Short mmCIF file of C-alpha atoms in Angstrom, two decimals:
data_model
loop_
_atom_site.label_atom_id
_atom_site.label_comp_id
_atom_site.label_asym_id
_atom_site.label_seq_id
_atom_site.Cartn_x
_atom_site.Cartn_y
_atom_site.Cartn_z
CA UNK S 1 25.45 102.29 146.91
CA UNK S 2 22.46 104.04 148.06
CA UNK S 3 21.00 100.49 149.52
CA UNK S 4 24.53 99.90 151.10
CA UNK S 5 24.63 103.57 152.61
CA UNK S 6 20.85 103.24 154.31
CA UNK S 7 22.55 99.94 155.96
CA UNK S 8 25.09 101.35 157.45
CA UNK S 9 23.13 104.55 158.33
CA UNK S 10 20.99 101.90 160.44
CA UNK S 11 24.06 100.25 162.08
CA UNK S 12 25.08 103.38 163.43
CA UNK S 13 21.41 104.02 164.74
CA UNK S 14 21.66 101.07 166.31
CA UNK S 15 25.28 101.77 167.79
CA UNK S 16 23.82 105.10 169.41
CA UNK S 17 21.16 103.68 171.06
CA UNK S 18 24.20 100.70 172.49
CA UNK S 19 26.83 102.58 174.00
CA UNK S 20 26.73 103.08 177.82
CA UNK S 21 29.13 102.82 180.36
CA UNK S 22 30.27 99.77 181.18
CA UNK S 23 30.24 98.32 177.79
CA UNK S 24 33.98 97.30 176.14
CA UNK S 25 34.50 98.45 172.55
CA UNK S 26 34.56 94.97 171.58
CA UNK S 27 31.58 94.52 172.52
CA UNK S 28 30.48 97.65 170.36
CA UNK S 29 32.32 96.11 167.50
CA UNK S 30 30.33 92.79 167.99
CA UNK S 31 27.16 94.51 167.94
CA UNK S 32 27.92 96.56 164.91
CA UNK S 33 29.19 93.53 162.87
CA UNK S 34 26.05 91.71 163.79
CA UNK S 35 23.83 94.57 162.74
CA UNK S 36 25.76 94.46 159.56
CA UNK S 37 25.49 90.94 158.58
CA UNK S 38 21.93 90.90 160.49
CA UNK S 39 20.84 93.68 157.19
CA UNK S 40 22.10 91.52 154.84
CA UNK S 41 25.77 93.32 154.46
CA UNK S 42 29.56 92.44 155.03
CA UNK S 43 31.64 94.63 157.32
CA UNK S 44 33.75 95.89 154.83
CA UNK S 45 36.57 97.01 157.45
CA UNK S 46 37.32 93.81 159.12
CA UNK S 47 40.72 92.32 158.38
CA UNK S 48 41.29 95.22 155.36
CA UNK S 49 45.11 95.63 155.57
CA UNK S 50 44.72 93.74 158.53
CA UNK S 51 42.58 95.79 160.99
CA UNK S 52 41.04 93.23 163.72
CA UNK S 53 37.72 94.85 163.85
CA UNK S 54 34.33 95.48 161.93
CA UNK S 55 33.95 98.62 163.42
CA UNK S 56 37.10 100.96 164.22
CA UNK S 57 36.13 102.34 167.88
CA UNK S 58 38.06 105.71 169.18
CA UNK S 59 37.75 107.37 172.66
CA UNK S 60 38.33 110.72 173.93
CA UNK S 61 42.16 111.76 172.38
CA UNK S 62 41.92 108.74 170.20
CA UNK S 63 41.36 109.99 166.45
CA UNK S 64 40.20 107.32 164.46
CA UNK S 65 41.24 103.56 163.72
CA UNK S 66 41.20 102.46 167.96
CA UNK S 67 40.89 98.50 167.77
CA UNK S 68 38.41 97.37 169.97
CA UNK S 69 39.29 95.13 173.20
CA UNK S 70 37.86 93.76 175.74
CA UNK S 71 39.43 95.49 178.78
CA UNK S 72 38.88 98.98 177.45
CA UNK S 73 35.66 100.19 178.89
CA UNK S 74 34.18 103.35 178.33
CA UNK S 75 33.20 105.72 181.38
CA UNK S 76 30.62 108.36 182.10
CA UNK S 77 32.12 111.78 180.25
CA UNK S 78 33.62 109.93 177.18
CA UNK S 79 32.69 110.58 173.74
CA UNK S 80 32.85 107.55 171.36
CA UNK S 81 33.98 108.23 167.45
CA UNK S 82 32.61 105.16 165.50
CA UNK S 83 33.78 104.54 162.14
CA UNK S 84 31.92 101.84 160.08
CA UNK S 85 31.64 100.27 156.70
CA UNK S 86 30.09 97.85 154.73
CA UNK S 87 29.37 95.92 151.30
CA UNK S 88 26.11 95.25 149.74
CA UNK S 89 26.66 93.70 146.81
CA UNK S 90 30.05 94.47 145.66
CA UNK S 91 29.24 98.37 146.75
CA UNK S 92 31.11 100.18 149.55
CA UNK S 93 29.98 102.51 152.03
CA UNK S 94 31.44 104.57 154.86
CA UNK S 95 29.99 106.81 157.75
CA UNK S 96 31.44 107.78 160.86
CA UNK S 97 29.73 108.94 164.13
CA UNK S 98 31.02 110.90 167.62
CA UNK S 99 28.70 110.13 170.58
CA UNK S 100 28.73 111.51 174.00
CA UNK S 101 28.41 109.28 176.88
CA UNK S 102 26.24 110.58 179.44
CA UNK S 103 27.51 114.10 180.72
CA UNK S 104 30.43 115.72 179.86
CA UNK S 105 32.47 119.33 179.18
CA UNK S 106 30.61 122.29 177.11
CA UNK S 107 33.48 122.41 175.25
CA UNK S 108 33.64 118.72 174.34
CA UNK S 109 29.96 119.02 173.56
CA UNK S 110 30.78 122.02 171.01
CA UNK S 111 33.89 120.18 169.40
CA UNK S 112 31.66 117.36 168.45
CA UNK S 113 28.52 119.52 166.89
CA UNK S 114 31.61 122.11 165.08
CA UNK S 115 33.04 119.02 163.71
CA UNK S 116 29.41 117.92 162.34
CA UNK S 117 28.69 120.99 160.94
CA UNK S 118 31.90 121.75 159.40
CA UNK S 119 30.94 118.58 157.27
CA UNK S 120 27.90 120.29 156.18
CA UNK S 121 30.39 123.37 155.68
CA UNK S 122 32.18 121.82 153.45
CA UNK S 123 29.61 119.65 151.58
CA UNK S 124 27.97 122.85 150.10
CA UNK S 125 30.92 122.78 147.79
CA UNK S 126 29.69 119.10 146.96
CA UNK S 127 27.98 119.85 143.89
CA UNK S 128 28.37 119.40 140.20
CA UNK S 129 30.52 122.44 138.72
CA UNK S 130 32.13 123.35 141.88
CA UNK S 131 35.50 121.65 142.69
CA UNK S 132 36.75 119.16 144.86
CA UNK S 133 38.99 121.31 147.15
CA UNK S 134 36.27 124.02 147.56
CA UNK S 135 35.17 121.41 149.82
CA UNK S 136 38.41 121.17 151.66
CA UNK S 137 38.88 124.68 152.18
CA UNK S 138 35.24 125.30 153.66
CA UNK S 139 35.87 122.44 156.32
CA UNK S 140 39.31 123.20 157.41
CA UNK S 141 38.61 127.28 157.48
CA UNK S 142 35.03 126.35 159.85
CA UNK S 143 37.38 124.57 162.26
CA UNK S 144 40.10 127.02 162.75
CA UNK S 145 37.80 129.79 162.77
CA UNK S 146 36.08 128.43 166.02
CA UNK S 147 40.04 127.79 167.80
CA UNK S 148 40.36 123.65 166.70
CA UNK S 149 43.57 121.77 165.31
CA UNK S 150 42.43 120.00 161.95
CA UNK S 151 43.99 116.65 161.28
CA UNK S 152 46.62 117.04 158.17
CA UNK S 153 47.59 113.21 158.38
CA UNK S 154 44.33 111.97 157.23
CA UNK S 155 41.64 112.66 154.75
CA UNK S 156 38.73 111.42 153.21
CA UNK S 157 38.50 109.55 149.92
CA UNK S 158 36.32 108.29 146.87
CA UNK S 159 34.52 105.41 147.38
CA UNK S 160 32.23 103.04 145.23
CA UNK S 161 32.97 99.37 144.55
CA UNK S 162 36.81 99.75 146.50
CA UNK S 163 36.62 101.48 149.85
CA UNK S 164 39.08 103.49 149.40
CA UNK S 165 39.38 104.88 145.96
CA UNK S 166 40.89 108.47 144.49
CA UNK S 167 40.44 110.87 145.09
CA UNK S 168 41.91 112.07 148.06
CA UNK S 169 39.57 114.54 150.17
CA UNK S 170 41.58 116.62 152.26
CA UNK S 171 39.93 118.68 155.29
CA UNK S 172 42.09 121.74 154.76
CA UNK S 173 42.53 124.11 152.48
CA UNK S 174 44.70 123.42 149.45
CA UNK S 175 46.95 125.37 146.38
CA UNK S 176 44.63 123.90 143.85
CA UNK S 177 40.97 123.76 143.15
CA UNK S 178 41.35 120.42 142.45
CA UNK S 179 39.07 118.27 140.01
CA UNK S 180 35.82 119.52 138.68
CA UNK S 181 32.27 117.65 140.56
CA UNK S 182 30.02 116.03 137.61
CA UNK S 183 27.08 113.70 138.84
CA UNK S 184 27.84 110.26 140.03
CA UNK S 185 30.55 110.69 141.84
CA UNK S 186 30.86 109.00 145.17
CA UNK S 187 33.11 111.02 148.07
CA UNK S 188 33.76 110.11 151.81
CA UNK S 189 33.97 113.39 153.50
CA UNK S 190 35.18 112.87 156.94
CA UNK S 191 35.91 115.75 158.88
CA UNK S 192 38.72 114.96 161.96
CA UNK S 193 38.82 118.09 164.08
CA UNK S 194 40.63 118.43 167.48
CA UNK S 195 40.25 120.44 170.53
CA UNK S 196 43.67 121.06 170.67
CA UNK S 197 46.95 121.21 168.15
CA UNK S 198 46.11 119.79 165.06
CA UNK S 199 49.44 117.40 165.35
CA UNK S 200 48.88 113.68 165.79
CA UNK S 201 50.64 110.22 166.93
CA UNK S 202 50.93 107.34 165.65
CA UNK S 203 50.52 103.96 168.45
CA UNK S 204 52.51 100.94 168.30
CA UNK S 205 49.91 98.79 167.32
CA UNK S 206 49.90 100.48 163.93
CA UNK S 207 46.82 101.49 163.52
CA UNK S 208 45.44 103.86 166.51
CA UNK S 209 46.18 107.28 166.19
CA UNK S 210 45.45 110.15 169.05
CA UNK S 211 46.30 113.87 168.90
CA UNK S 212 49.58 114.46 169.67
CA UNK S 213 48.40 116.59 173.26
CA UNK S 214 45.92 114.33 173.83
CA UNK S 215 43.30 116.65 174.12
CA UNK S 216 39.75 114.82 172.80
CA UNK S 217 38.91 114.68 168.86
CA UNK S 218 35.65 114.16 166.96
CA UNK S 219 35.20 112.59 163.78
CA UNK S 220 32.09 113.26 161.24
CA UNK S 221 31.57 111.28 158.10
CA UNK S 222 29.02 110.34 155.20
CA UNK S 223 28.91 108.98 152.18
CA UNK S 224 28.32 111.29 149.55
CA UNK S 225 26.46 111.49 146.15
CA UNK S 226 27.15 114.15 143.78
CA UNK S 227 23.66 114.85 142.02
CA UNK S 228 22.72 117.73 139.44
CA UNK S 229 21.57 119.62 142.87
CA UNK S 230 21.96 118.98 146.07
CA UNK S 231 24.71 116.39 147.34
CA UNK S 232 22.63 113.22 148.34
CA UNK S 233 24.32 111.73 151.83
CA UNK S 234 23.34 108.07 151.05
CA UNK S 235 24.50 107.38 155.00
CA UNK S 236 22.26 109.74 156.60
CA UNK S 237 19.01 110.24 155.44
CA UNK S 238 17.56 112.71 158.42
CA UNK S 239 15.04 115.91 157.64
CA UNK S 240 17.27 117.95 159.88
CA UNK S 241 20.37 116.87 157.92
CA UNK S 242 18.28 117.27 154.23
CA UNK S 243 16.74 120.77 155.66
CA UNK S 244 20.69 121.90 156.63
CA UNK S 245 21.88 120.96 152.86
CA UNK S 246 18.90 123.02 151.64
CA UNK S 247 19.82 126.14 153.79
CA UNK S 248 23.55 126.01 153.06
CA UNK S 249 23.54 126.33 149.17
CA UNK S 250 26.09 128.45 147.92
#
């Protein structure tokens, strides 16, 4: 899983330094399944329950799962959530990214960092002893504290050699505690924050979903190892990101 996590982290390396205007997301989902199967791995989203793409590509008010096509072209101002997987033999993982495109409002700048950081809010719960909706409750309290709408219909979820596998990792707080964290565990936090209500829709197509006022969203994810210390992200291996674990112990 660690191998299969530094893969992906690449792909979505690679996917920064791609998007411009101009481009169509299928053309960012043909890169990113190319960089996949270029590193050796298999796009572990493509035709699962019978999404089109490798790589689920969501604009502005979009929240996650957009499809990609080739007459939707992103513009100057946008920012780009990217949500990617893939399998290296037989092991899942998951990471998703929000780029900005160019220039664009402060406050769209801020509602993409908050929504990165309440990640690493919520991940210093991820650690053996503590419990799984610690987690939850540290990520959904970061968001509305700063004004935001966090995303209810959606959540993260246990990964390893399934994609999606129990449990369930809500981004708000819950009744519970939920399950004790021992070592070995594998989460995908994910973070879906909005500038606006928290309230989505669902589009025909069955699979896009964009806040309900259409106001923009950002979406932060990682793979995560539960360790006898820190949480290990095995999709994002960055000082900065290894330095903010460090300073965030509880």
């Amino acid at each position: 899983m660690r191998t299969s996590g530094h893969m992906l982290e690449e792909v979505h390396l690679a996917l920064r330094d791609f998007i411009k205007p101009g481009i169509s997301t299928l053309e960012i989902d043909e890169f990113g399944e190319k960089e996949i199967r270029r590193l050796g791995g298999i796009p572990n989203f493509l035709n699962y329950n019978g999404y089109p793409g490798s790589i689920c590509v969501s604009i502005n008010e979009e929240v996650v799962h957009g499809i990609p096509k080739k007459n939707k072209i992103v513009k100057e101002g946008d920012i780009v959530s990217l949500d990617a997987g893939l399998i290296w033999k037989g092991w899942h993982s998951d990471a998703a990214r929000t780029w900005i495109v160019g220039e664009t409002d402060e406050a769209v700048k801020k509602l993409v960092e908050d929504t990165r950081m309440s990640f690493f809010e919520g991940i210093r719960y991820a650690r053996a002893g503590h419990r799984l909706y610690e987690i939850s409750a540290a990520i959904g309290q970061y968001a509305i504290d700063r004004g935001y709408g966090v995303v209810e219909d959606l959540c993260g979820h246990g990964i390893g050699t399934s994609l999606h596998e129990s449990p369930q990792i809500p981004n708000f707080r819950q009744r519970g505690r939920g399950m004790r964290l021992v070592p070995g565990m594998t989460l995908a936090i994910e973070p879906m924050i909005n500038l606006g209500t928290a309230r989505v829709d669902w589009m025909a197509d069955g699979w896009t979903v964009k806040t309900a006022d259409r106001k923009p969203s950002a979406h932060y994810e990682n793979t995560v190892l539960i360790t006898e210390g820190d949480p290990e992200l095995l999709t994002c291996t960055g000082e900065e990101e290894r330095e903010l674990i460090r300073s965030m112990r509880p």
